Tab-separated table of C-alpha atoms in Angstrom:
chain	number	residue	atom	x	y	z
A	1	UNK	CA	-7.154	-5.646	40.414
A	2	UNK	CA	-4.269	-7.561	38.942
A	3	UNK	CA	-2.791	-6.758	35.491
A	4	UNK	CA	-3.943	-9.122	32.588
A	5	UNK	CA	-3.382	-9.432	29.269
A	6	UNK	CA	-6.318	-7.585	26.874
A	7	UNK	CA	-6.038	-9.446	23.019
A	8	UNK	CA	-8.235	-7.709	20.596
A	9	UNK	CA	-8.767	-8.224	16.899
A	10	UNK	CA	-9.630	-4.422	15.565
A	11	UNK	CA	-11.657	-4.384	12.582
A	12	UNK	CA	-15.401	-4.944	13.375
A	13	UNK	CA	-14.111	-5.832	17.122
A	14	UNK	CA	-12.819	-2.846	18.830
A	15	UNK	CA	-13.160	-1.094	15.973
A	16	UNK	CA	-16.854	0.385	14.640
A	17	UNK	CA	-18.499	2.477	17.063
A	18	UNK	CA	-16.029	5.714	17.911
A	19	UNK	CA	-17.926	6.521	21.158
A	20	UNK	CA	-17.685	2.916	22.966
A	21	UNK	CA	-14.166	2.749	21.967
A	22	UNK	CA	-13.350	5.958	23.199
A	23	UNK	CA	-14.929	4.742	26.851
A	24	UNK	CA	-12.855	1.058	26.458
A	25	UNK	CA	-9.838	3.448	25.456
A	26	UNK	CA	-10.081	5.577	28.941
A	27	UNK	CA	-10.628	2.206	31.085
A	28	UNK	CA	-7.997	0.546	29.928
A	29	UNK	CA	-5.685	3.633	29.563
A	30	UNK	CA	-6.478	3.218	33.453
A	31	UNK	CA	-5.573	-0.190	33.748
A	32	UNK	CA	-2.492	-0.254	32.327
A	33	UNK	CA	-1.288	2.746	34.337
A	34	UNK	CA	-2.530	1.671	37.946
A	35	UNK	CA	-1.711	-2.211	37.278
A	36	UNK	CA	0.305	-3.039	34.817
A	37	UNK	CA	-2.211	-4.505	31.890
A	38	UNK	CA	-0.831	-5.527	28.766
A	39	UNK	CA	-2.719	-4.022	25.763
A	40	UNK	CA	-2.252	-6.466	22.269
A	41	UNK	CA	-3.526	-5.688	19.195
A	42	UNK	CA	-4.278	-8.593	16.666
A	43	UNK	CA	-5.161	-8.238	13.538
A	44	UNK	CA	-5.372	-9.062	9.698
A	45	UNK	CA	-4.058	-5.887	8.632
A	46	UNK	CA	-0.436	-5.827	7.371
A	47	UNK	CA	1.811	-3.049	8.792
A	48	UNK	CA	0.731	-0.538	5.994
A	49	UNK	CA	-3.349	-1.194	6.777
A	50	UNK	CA	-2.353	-1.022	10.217
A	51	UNK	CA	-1.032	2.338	9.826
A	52	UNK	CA	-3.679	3.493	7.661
A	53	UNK	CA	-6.168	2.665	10.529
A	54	UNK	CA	-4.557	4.463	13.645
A	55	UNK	CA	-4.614	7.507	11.168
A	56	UNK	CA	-7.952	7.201	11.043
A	57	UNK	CA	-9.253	5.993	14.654
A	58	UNK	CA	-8.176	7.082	18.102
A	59	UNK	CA	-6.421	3.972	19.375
A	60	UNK	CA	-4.525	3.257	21.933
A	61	UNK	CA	-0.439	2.414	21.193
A	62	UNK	CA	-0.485	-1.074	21.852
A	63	UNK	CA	2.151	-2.845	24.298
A	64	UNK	CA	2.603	-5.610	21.572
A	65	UNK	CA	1.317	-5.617	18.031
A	66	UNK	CA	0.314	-8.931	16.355
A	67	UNK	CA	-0.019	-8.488	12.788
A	68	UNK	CA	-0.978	-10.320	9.203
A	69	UNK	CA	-3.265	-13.092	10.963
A	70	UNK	CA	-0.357	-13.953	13.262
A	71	UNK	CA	2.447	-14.379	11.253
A	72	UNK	CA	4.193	-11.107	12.864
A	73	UNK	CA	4.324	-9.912	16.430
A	74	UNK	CA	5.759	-6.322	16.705
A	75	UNK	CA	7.038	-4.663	19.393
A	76	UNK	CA	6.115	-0.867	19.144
A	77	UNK	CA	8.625	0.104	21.733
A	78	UNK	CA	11.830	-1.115	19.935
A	79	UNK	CA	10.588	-0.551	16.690
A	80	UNK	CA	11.406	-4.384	15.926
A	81	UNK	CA	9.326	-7.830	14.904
A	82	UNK	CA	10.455	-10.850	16.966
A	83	UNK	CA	12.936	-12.635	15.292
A	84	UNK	CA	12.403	-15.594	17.339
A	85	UNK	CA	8.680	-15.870	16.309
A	86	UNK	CA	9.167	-15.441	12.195
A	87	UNK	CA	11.839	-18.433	12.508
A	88	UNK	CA	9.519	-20.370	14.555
A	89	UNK	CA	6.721	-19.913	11.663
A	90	UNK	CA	9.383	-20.242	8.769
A	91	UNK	CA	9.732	-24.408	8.893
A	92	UNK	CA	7.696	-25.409	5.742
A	93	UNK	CA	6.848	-22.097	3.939
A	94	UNK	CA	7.950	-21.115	0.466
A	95	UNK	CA	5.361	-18.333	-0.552
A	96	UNK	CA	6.984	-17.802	-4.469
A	97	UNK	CA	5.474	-21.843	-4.590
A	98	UNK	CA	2.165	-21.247	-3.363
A	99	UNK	CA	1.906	-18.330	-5.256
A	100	UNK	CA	2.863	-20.641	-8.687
A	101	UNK	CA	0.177	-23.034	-7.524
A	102	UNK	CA	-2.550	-21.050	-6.838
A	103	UNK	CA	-2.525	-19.712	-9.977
A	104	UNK	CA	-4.173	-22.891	-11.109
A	105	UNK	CA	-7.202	-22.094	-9.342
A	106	UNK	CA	-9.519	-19.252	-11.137
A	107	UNK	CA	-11.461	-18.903	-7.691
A	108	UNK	CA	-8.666	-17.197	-6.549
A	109	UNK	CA	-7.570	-13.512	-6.933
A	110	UNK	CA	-5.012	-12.174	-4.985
A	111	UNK	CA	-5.892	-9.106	-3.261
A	112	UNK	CA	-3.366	-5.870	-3.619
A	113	UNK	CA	0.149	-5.914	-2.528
A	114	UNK	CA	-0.496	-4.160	0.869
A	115	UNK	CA	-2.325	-7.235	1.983
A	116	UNK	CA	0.448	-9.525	1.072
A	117	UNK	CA	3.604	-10.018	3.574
A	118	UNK	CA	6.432	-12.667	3.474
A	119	UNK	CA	4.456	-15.168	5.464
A	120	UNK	CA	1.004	-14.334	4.369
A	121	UNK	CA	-0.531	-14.811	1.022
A	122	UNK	CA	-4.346	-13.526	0.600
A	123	UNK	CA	-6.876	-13.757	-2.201
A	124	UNK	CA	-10.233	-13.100	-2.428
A	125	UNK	CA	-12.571	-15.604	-3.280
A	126	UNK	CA	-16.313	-16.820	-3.000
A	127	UNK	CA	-17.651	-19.733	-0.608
A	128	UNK	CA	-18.927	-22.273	-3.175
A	129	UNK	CA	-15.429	-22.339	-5.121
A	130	UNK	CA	-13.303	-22.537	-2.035
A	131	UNK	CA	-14.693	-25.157	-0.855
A	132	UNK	CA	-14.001	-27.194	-4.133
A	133	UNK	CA	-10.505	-26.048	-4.777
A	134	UNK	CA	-9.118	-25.909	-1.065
A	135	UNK	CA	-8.606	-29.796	-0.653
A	136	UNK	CA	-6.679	-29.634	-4.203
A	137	UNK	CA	-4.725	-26.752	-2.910
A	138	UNK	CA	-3.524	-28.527	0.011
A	139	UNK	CA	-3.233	-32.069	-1.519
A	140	UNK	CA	-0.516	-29.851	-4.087
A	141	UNK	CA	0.902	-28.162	-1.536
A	142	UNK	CA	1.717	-31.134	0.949
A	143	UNK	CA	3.131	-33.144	-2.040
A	144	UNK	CA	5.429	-30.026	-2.773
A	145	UNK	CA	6.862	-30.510	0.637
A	146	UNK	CA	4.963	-27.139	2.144
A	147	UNK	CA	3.291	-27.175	5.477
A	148	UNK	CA	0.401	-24.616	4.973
A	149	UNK	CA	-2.811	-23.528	6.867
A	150	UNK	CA	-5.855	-21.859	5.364
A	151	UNK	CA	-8.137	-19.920	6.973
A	152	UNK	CA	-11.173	-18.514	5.308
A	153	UNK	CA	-12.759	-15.220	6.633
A	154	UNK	CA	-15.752	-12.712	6.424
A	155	UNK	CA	-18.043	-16.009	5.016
A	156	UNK	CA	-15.892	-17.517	2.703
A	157	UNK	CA	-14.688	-13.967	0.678
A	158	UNK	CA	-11.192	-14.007	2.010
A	159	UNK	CA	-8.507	-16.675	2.242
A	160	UNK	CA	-5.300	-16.226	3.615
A	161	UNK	CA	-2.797	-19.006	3.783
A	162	UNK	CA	-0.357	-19.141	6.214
A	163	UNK	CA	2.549	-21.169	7.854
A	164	UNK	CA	1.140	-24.150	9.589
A	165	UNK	CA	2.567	-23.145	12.913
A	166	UNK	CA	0.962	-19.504	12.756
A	167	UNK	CA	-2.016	-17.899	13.513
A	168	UNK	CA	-3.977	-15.813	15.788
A	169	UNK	CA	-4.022	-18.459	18.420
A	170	UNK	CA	-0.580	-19.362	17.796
A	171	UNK	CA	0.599	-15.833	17.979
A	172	UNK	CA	-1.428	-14.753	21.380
A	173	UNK	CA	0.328	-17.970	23.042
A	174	UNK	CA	3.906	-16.797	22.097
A	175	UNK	CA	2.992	-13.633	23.638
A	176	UNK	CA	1.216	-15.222	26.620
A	177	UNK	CA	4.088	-17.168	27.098
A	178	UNK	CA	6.542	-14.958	26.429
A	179	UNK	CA	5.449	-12.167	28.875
A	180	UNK	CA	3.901	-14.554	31.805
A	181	UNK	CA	0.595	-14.469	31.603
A	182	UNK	CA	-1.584	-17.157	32.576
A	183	UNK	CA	-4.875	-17.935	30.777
A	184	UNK	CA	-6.960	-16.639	33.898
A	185	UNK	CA	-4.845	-13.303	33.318
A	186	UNK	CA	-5.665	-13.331	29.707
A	187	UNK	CA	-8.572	-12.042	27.478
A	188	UNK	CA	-9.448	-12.268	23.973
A	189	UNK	CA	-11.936	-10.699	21.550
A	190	UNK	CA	-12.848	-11.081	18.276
A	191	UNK	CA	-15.687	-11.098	15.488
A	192	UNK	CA	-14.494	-13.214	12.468
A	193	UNK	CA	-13.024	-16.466	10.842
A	194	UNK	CA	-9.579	-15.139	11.124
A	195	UNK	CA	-10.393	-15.019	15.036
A	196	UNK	CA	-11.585	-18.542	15.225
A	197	UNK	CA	-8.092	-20.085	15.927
A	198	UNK	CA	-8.279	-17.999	19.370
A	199	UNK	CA	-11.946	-19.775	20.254
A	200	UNK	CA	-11.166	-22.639	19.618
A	201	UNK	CA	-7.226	-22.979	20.991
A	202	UNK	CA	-7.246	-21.246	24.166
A	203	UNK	CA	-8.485	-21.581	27.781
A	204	UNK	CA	-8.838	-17.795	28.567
A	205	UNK	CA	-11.783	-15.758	29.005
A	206	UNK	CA	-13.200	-15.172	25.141
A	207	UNK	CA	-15.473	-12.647	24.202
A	208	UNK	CA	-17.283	-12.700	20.851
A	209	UNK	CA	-19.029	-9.203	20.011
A	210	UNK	CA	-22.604	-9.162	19.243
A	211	UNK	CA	-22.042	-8.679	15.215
A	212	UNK	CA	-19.692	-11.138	14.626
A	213	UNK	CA	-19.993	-12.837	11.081
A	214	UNK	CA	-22.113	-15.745	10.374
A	215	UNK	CA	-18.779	-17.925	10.579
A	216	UNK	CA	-18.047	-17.617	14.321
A	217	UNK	CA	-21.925	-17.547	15.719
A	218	UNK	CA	-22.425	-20.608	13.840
A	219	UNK	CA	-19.080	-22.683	15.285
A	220	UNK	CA	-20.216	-20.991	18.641
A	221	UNK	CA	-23.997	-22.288	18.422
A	222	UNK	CA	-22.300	-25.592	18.195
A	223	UNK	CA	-19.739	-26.025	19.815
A	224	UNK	CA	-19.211	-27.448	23.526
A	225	UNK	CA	-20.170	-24.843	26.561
A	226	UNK	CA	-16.571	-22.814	27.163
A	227	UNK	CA	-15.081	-19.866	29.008
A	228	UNK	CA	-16.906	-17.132	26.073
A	229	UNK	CA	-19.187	-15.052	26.122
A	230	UNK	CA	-21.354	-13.651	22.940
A	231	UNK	CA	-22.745	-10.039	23.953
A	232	UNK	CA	-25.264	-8.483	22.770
A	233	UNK	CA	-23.673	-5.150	22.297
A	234	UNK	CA	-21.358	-4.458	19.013
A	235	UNK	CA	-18.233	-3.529	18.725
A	236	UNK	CA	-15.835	-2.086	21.679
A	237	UNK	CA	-19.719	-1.966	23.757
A	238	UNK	CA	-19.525	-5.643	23.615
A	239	UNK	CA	-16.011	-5.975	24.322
A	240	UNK	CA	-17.073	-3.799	27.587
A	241	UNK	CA	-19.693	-5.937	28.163
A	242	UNK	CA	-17.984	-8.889	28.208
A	243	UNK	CA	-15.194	-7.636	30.522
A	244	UNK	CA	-17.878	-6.915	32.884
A	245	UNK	CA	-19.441	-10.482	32.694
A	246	UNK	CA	-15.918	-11.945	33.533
A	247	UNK	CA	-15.223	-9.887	36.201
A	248	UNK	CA	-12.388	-7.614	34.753
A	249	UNK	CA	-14.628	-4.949	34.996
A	250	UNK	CA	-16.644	-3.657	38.112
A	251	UNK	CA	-19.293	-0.853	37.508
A	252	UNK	CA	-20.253	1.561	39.921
């Protein structure tokens, strides 16, 4: 077996049942000793969350570390973010103005500090208002000179609003790129809005776990036939699963 690039969003994807991670942990331990395979982590979490989660589940360290919906790729061997990437993603960002602005909005409430990082700015909020305020947003945002993107997550409850270049898609390209993967050597996972950008921008193999949100089996119900697969399992078991239905995984 060649060496491919694995791209997994953690909460509710890899993360949420202990015993099938713990068998996707020993395979692709395996992998990445015997061929080379490139484990990347993607996630919503800032660095702190992050943190607070490999304290609390057994995961593997990850080769590269893609953090705050995209907007940071880390490194966990030189203890460093790319540089190159957060310049990339800076053209068009002010986050003290957005900030100001949304403040305007009651539907919004920004959620604690550890959720907030330079190029990410997240509030929670409920479906029916978002869907009112976020054309205003944006329409005040472009005419302050600000290219922004705004992804809503878990069914309208979060919204995090990002540089227009960045996301998860965005971010697992760089990387892709970056390291020489092709999209036949690449996989991605994922469960939630925040994980949409992947669907919807890549050519790899996609797998979409069994309980992903309402969000992402709805776009999938309609969308065009692709290279994804929605498994039945949950969680790391459907991550499993859908490395066997691609072929990156042989069973006995």
């Amino acid at each position: 077996m060649a060496k491919f690039l694995f791209v997994t969003d953690l909460d509710n994807t890899l993360v949420g049942d202990d015993v099938a991670l713990n068998k996707l942990n020993q395979w692709l331990s395996k992998q990445r000793q015997s061929y080379g395979t490139v484990i990347a982590y993607t996630t919503g979490r800032s660095l702190p969350l992050y943190q607070e989660l490999i304290a609390q589940k057994k995961l593997l360290e990850p080769d590269v570390l893609m953090l705050a919906v995209g907007t940071e790729i880390y490194y966990p061997d030189s203890n460093n973010f790319d540089d190159a990437w957060q310049g990339k993603i800076s053209q068009g960002w002010n986050r003290e103005i957005i900030v100001e602005v949304a403040k305007r909005f009651p539907c919004l409430v920004l959620q604690p500090p550890t959720q907030q990082t330079a190029f990410k700015v997240t509030y929670y909020t409920n479906q029916e208002g978002l869907y009112v305020t976020l054309p205003h947003l944006n329409a005040i945002l472009q005419n302050q000179g600000l290219a922004v993107q705004m992804i809503d997550s878990y069914d309208g409850g979060f919204l995090d609003i990002l540089p227009a270049s960045a996301n998860k898609a965005s971010a697992a390209i760089f990387v892709q790129q970056c390291l020489g993967f092709t999209d036949e050597q690449t996989v991605i996972c994922g469960d939630s809005g925040n994980d949409l950008s992947m669907f919807q921008n890549m050519l790899c193999p996609a797998i979409i776990v069994g309980n992903a949100r309402l969000e992402i089996l709805n776009w999938h119900k309609n969308s065009p036939p692709g290279k994804r697969y929605l498994a039945k399992s949950n969680f790391a078991a459907g991550i499993l699963e859908g490395l066997e239905h691609f072929g990156f995984l042989k069973r006995n």
